[in-house]
Amino acid sequence: MTSALDVVKGALDALAARDWDGFAARLHPDVVHRTPGVPEPILGREAFVLLSRQAVARAPDVRFLIERLISDGDTVVVVGEWTFTGPEGRVRQPSVSVIDLKDGLIFRDLEYLGLAT
């Protein structure tokens, strides 16, 4: 059986490689991605993959740097930082995600984003 930590790391690796099929394979069909402050959650595997693809289209050099991973059963907390080039130059944005798995797949991703600098 694959651990929750392995599933999340695999999803992040697939995202970094722009391997959309590999990313989708780690998402539950009914995944919910929510960012506090954003009115509507992203619902479903296809919508989450589309959101990710659109983010890369807007900032092709976007990368996520993992600072820390904490795992407890079917929950993984990811602490890291998004980096990309914006209109004013290089941007760094801290991120903390609380990710819950269901049936061995990412089912809920609650991502808290800090101020971009």
Backbone as a chain_set.jsonl record, in Angstrom:
{"seq": "MTSALDVVKGALDALAARDWDGFAARLHPDVVHRTPGVPEPILGREAFVLLSRQAVARAPDVRFLIERLISDGDTVVVVGEWTFTGPEGRVRQPSVSVIDLKDGLIFRDLEYLGLAT", "coords": {"N": [[0.839, -1.182, 0.0], [0.552, 2.208, -0.818], [1.833, 5.001, 0.881], [0.263, 7.931, 2.361], [1.967, 10.107, 2.322], [3.707, 9.38, 0.214], [1.901, 9.477, -1.942], [1.221, 12.217, -2.041], [3.774, 13.383, -2.412], [4.324, 12.224, -4.899], [2.338, 13.459, -6.453], [3.173, 16.143, -6.319], [5.677, 15.888, -7.553], [4.84, 15.099, -10.116], [3.427, 17.39, -10.857], [5.53, 19.252, -10.928], [6.944, 18.208, -13.084], [5.23, 18.684, -15.077], [3.547, 16.685, -15.772], [0.648, 15.915, -16.509], [-1.159, 13.791, -16.635], [-0.049, 12.027, -14.774], [-0.298, 13.614, -12.479], [-3.102, 13.872, -12.339], [-3.746, 11.202, -11.884], [-3.293, 10.848, -9.219], [-5.249, 12.158, -7.935], [-8.399, 12.142, -6.364], [-11.54, 11.396, -7.928], [-13.518, 13.148, -7.012], [-12.187, 15.293, -5.862], [-11.561, 18.175, -3.81], [-10.397, 21.382, -3.968], [-9.483, 24.031, -2.051], [-8.952, 27.445, -1.362], [-8.618, 29.639, 1.181], [-10.242, 32.788, 1.132], [-10.674, 32.799, -1.539], [-13.573, 32.776, -3.37], [-14.97, 30.477, -4.487], [-14.668, 26.956, -4.308], [-12.476, 24.62, -6.015], [-13.76, 22.027, -7.764], [-13.545, 18.616, -8.276], [-11.564, 16.302, -10.231], [-10.862, 16.929, -12.958], [-11.243, 19.715, -13.029], [-9.357, 20.583, -11.142], [-6.948, 19.797, -12.329], [-7.117, 21.377, -14.64], [-7.023, 23.969, -13.486], [-4.387, 23.918, -12.521], [-2.953, 23.606, -14.9], [-3.62, 26.02, -16.155], [-2.428, 27.842, -14.4], [0.28, 27.304, -14.875], [0.387, 28.066, -17.545], [0.072, 30.819, -17.299], [2.328, 31.505, -15.848], [4.985, 30.233, -16.827], [7.414, 29.466, -15.621], [6.812, 28.704, -13.067], [7.37, 27.213, -9.92], [7.329, 24.883, -7.201], [8.702, 24.864, -4.087], [9.523, 22.607, -1.72], [9.484, 22.868, 1.721], [8.87, 21.514, 4.051], [7.369, 18.446, 5.016], [4.712, 16.898, 6.624], [3.271, 14.089, 7.995], [0.358, 12.312, 8.957], [-1.336, 9.586, 9.315], [-3.935, 9.565, 7.025], [-3.566, 12.186, 6.337], [-1.655, 14.873, 5.119], [0.585, 17.503, 5.639], [1.839, 20.155, 3.854], [4.455, 22.322, 3.635], [5.711, 25.069, 2.021], [6.982, 26.968, -0.79], [5.859, 28.901, -3.465], [7.383, 29.896, -6.465], [7.868, 32.229, -9.062], [7.966, 34.16, -12.122], [6.681, 37.318, -12.218], [4.857, 40.26, -13.41], [6.351, 42.316, -12.252], [8.775, 41.174, -11.782], [10.724, 38.628, -10.084], [8.817, 36.461, -8.041], [7.902, 35.361, -4.809], [5.951, 33.185, -2.957], [4.647, 32.123, -0.006], [3.27, 28.97, 1.099], [0.958, 26.817, 2.675], [-0.392, 23.692, 2.785], [-3.056, 21.608, 3.697], [-3.673, 18.373, 3.273], [-5.926, 15.84, 2.587], [-6.435, 12.364, 2.205], [-8.459, 9.97, 0.482], [-9.506, 6.753, -0.131], [-6.918, 6.231, -0.968], [-6.2, 8.355, -2.582], [-5.744, 11.866, -3.349], [-8.07, 13.784, -1.783], [-8.986, 16.091, -0.528], [-7.77, 19.36, -0.563], [-6.624, 21.906, 1.181], [-5.435, 24.956, 0.837], [-3.38, 27.386, 2.143], [-2.32, 30.547, 1.372], [0.387, 32.792, 1.608], [1.401, 36.287, 1.699], [2.56, 37.463, -1.383], [5.862, 38.165, -2.328]], "CA": [[0.0, 0.0, 0.0], [1.29, 3.455, -0.915], [1.52, 5.892, 1.989], [-0.27, 9.254, 2.018], [3.119, 10.94, 2.002], [4.158, 9.016, -1.139], [0.913, 9.967, -2.915], [1.364, 13.669, -2.142], [5.058, 13.651, -3.06], [4.159, 11.861, -6.305], [1.545, 14.513, -7.11], [4.038, 17.318, -6.45], [6.674, 15.571, -8.583], [4.158, 15.137, -11.414], [3.152, 18.801, -11.131], [6.8, 19.871, -11.305], [7.334, 17.686, -14.4], [4.122, 19.004, -16.012], [2.982, 15.382, -16.129], [-0.748, 16.124, -16.109], [-1.794, 12.487, -16.409], [0.473, 11.548, -13.503], [-0.916, 14.44, -11.443], [-4.513, 13.475, -12.266], [-3.836, 9.837, -11.36], [-3.185, 10.885, -7.749], [-6.395, 12.916, -7.435], [-9.698, 11.473, -6.273], [-12.452, 12.018, -8.901], [-14.311, 14.189, -6.35], [-11.278, 16.137, -5.096], [-11.939, 19.566, -3.551], [-9.261, 22.273, -3.683], [-10.01, 25.289, -1.523], [-8.008, 28.432, -0.873], [-9.351, 30.684, 1.907], [-10.207, 34.082, 0.461], [-11.175, 32.596, -2.906], [-14.987, 32.469, -3.102], [-15.47, 29.169, -4.905], [-13.681, 25.87, -4.343], [-12.288, 23.885, -7.264], [-14.423, 20.743, -7.519], [-13.337, 17.536, -9.233], [-10.229, 16.039, -10.791], [-10.614, 17.669, -14.206], [-11.149, 21.141, -12.714], [-8.097, 20.814, -10.44], [-5.891, 19.703, -13.337], [-7.243, 22.573, -15.48], [-6.499, 25.087, -12.702], [-2.93, 23.786, -12.495], [-2.455, 23.886, -16.26], [-3.78, 27.457, -16.391], [-1.401, 28.531, -13.61], [1.539, 27.148, -15.595], [0.293, 28.864, -18.765], [0.276, 32.226, -16.924], [3.69, 31.663, -15.322], [5.631, 28.978, -17.225], [8.541, 29.09, -14.768], [6.351, 28.474, -11.697], [7.916, 26.048, -9.236], [6.998, 24.773, -5.791], [9.844, 24.391, -3.318], [9.053, 22.0, -0.481], [10.293, 23.125, 2.91], [8.591, 20.524, 5.082], [6.218, 17.562, 4.857], [4.323, 16.267, 7.877], [2.25, 13.095, 7.671], [-0.324, 11.646, 10.067], [-2.396, 8.771, 8.728], [-4.353, 9.981, 5.682], [-3.404, 13.634, 6.216], [-0.293, 15.36, 4.908], [0.731, 18.956, 5.621], [2.948, 20.554, 2.988], [4.9, 23.698, 3.825], [6.637, 25.373, 0.939], [6.94, 28.287, -1.393], [5.731, 29.028, -4.91], [8.223, 30.93, -7.071], [7.58, 32.447, -10.48], [8.227, 35.507, -12.598], [5.479, 38.121, -12.425], [5.097, 41.497, -14.17], [7.348, 43.155, -11.571], [9.991, 40.398, -11.545], [10.638, 37.355, -9.37], [7.821, 36.439, -6.971], [7.946, 34.244, -3.864], [4.694, 33.149, -2.216], [4.589, 30.979, 0.898], [2.074, 28.141, 1.004], [0.777, 25.667, 3.556], [-1.555, 22.905, 2.368], [-3.488, 20.456, 4.487], [-4.184, 17.471, 2.242], [-6.527, 14.608, 3.093], [-6.63, 11.311, 1.216], [-9.595, 9.055, 0.574], [-9.289, 5.655, -1.081], [-5.546, 6.283, -1.458], [-6.045, 9.475, -3.517], [-5.943, 13.195, -2.762], [-9.501, 14.065, -1.771], [-9.216, 17.475, -0.107], [-6.554, 20.159, -0.481], [-6.901, 23.238, 1.717], [-4.152, 25.651, 0.667], [-3.271, 28.741, 2.687], [-1.245, 31.266, 0.688], [0.848, 34.012, 2.244], [1.594, 37.429, 0.813], [3.617, 37.321, -2.38], [6.876, 39.224, -2.269]], "C": [[0.886, 1.248, 0.0], [0.87, 4.38, 0.224], [0.955, 7.219, 1.482], [0.863, 10.182, 1.601], [3.632, 10.656, 0.591], [3.201, 9.53, -2.21], [1.091, 11.469, -3.128], [2.685, 14.032, -2.812], [4.991, 13.318, -4.553], [3.377, 12.907, -7.077], [2.395, 15.759, -7.323], [5.119, 17.093, -7.498], [6.059, 15.635, -9.98], [3.856, 16.574, -11.814], [4.421, 19.506, -11.604], [7.238, 19.45, -12.706], [6.313, 18.033, -15.488], [3.544, 17.717, -16.595], [1.526, 15.385, -15.665], [-1.482, 14.818, -15.874], [-1.34, 11.897, -15.072], [-0.11, 12.305, -12.329], [-2.365, 13.998, -11.239], [-4.682, 12.1, -11.63], [-3.781, 9.792, -9.837], [-4.337, 11.653, -7.099], [-7.65, 12.056, -7.426], [-10.63, 12.136, -7.304], [-13.253, 13.186, -8.311], [-13.442, 15.112, -5.499], [-11.838, 17.555, -4.959], [-10.668, 20.331, -3.205], [-9.848, 23.612, -3.255], [-8.849, 26.151, -1.04], [-8.819, 29.492, -0.139], [-9.158, 32.044, 1.238], [-10.651, 33.999, -0.99], [-12.611, 32.088, -2.76], [-15.427, 31.04, -3.402], [-14.369, 28.121, -4.86], [-13.574, 25.295, -5.761], [-12.794, 22.47, -6.993], [-14.129, 19.753, -8.635], [-11.941, 17.501, -9.819], [-9.938, 16.909, -12.006], [-10.437, 19.155, -13.938], [-9.828, 21.468, -12.021], [-6.926, 20.746, -11.415], [-5.924, 20.945, -14.233], [-6.691, 23.796, -14.76], [-4.969, 25.075, -12.716], [-2.32, 24.101, -13.857], [-2.536, 25.375, -16.572], [-2.736, 28.264, -15.621], [-0.05, 28.462, -14.315], [1.528, 27.971, -16.89], [0.544, 30.351, -18.467], [1.713, 32.496, -16.462], [4.462, 30.373, -15.604], [6.787, 28.536, -16.335], [8.119, 28.811, -13.321], [6.908, 27.159, -11.154], [7.442, 26.067, -7.793], [8.179, 24.155, -5.07], [9.332, 23.883, -1.973], [10.029, 22.34, 0.64], [10.105, 22.029, 3.951], [7.336, 19.737, 4.728], [5.962, 16.883, 6.198], [3.16, 15.34, 7.564], [1.688, 12.48, 8.945], [-1.5, 10.876, 9.477], [-2.684, 9.194, 7.3], [-4.281, 11.487, 5.472], [-1.931, 13.983, 6.071], [-0.338, 16.885, 4.903], [1.991, 19.274, 4.826], [3.233, 22.034, 3.233], [5.914, 23.98, 2.736], [6.445, 26.77, 0.399], [6.817, 28.165, -2.908], [6.689, 30.126, -5.368], [7.877, 31.006, -8.549], [7.94, 33.875, -10.841], [6.902, 36.194, -12.881], [5.829, 39.384, -13.194], [6.185, 42.382, -13.567], [8.652, 42.416, -11.29], [9.709, 39.128, -10.766], [9.691, 37.464, -8.18], [8.04, 35.189, -6.128], [6.66, 34.314, -3.041], [4.64, 31.913, -1.329], [3.245, 30.262, 0.815], [2.122, 27.051, 2.07], [-0.494, 24.967, 3.104], [-1.797, 21.78, 3.361], [-4.229, 19.554, 3.514], [-4.693, 16.198, 2.898], [-6.727, 13.636, 1.945], [-7.88, 10.503, 1.526], [-9.38, 7.999, -0.498], [-7.902, 5.719, -1.718], [-5.259, 7.409, -2.432], [-6.291, 10.797, -2.8], [-7.416, 13.58, -2.928], [-9.802, 15.52, -1.414], [-7.867, 18.164, 0.024], [-6.964, 21.566, -0.047], [-5.577, 23.985, 1.739], [-4.249, 27.077, 1.188], [-2.082, 29.404, 2.026], [-0.9, 32.528, 1.462], [0.99, 35.128, 1.219], [2.771, 37.18, -0.131], [4.589, 38.492, -2.239], [7.769, 39.166, -3.484]], "O": [[1.862, 1.318, 0.747], [-0.321, 4.525, 0.498], [1.145, 7.583, 0.322], [0.734, 10.948, 0.645], [3.958, 11.585, -0.148], [3.64, 9.972, -3.272], [1.11, 11.94, -4.266], [2.715, 14.896, -3.689], [5.54, 14.05, -5.377], [3.706, 13.212, -8.223], [2.345, 16.367, -8.392], [5.446, 18.008, -8.253], [6.67, 16.156, -10.913], [4.011, 16.939, -12.979], [4.388, 20.269, -12.569], [7.835, 20.243, -13.434], [6.507, 17.718, -16.662], [3.113, 17.671, -17.748], [1.211, 14.918, -14.57], [-2.345, 14.746, -14.998], [-2.146, 11.337, -14.328], [-0.39, 11.711, -11.288], [-2.802, 13.777, -10.109], [-5.657, 11.861, -10.917], [-4.183, 8.798, -9.232], [-4.398, 11.785, -5.876], [-7.92, 11.327, -8.381], [-10.513, 13.341, -7.53], [-13.623, 14.11, -9.036], [-13.922, 15.659, -4.507], [-12.497, 18.067, -5.863], [-9.952, 19.976, -2.269], [-10.605, 24.242, -3.993], [-7.907, 25.673, -0.407], [-9.629, 30.181, -0.759], [-8.052, 32.399, 0.833], [-10.969, 35.018, -1.603], [-12.841, 31.077, -2.097], [-16.189, 30.458, -2.629], [-13.257, 28.37, -5.325], [-14.47, 25.468, -6.587], [-12.304, 21.796, -6.087], [-14.427, 20.015, -9.8], [-11.241, 18.511, -9.894], [-8.891, 17.552, -12.078], [-9.579, 19.795, -14.545], [-9.239, 22.518, -12.281], [-6.006, 21.559, -11.33], [-4.875, 21.505, -14.55], [-5.963, 24.585, -15.361], [-4.339, 26.116, -12.904], [-1.297, 24.78, -13.949], [-1.626, 25.932, -17.184], [-2.218, 29.258, -16.132], [0.685, 29.449, -14.348], [2.56, 28.513, -17.283], [1.149, 31.057, -19.274], [2.242, 33.589, -16.666], [4.582, 29.517, -14.727], [7.111, 27.349, -16.295], [8.973, 28.694, -12.442], [6.915, 26.136, -11.839], [7.184, 27.13, -7.227], [8.609, 23.05, -5.402], [8.774, 24.646, -1.184], [11.235, 22.127, 0.522], [11.047, 21.654, 4.648], [6.366, 20.289, 4.209], [6.882, 16.36, 6.826], [2.179, 15.751, 6.944], [2.422, 12.168, 9.883], [-2.542, 11.459, 9.176], [-1.789, 9.186, 6.455], [-4.873, 12.009, 4.527], [-1.076, 13.468, 6.792], [-1.189, 17.487, 4.249], [3.065, 18.734, 5.092], [2.36, 22.884, 3.059], [6.864, 23.22, 2.549], [5.835, 27.632, 1.031], [7.566, 27.429, -3.55], [6.792, 31.17, -4.723], [7.628, 29.992, -9.2], [8.19, 34.702, -9.964], [6.099, 35.714, -13.682], [6.98, 39.563, -13.591], [6.863, 43.114, -14.288], [9.542, 42.959, -10.636], [8.591, 38.613, -10.785], [9.746, 38.424, -7.41], [8.322, 34.11, -6.648], [6.319, 35.363, -2.496], [4.592, 30.788, -1.826], [2.22, 30.867, 0.503], [3.164, 26.45, 2.332], [-1.558, 25.584, 3.047], [-0.872, 21.099, 3.801], [-5.282, 19.92, 2.992], [-3.979, 15.557, 3.67], [-7.136, 14.025, 0.851], [-8.295, 10.376, 2.678], [-9.101, 8.33, -1.65], [-7.723, 5.313, -2.866], [-4.194, 7.432, -3.05], [-6.965, 10.84, -1.771], [-7.933, 13.685, -4.04], [-10.751, 16.11, -1.93], [-6.941, 17.633, 0.637], [-7.571, 22.315, -0.812], [-4.701, 23.692, 2.553], [-5.081, 27.867, 0.741], [-0.963, 28.898, 2.1], [-1.788, 33.249, 1.917], [0.732, 34.939, 0.03], [3.84, 36.739, 0.291], [4.189, 39.642, -2.057], [8.685, 39.977, -3.617]]}, "num_chains": 1, "name": "protein.A"}
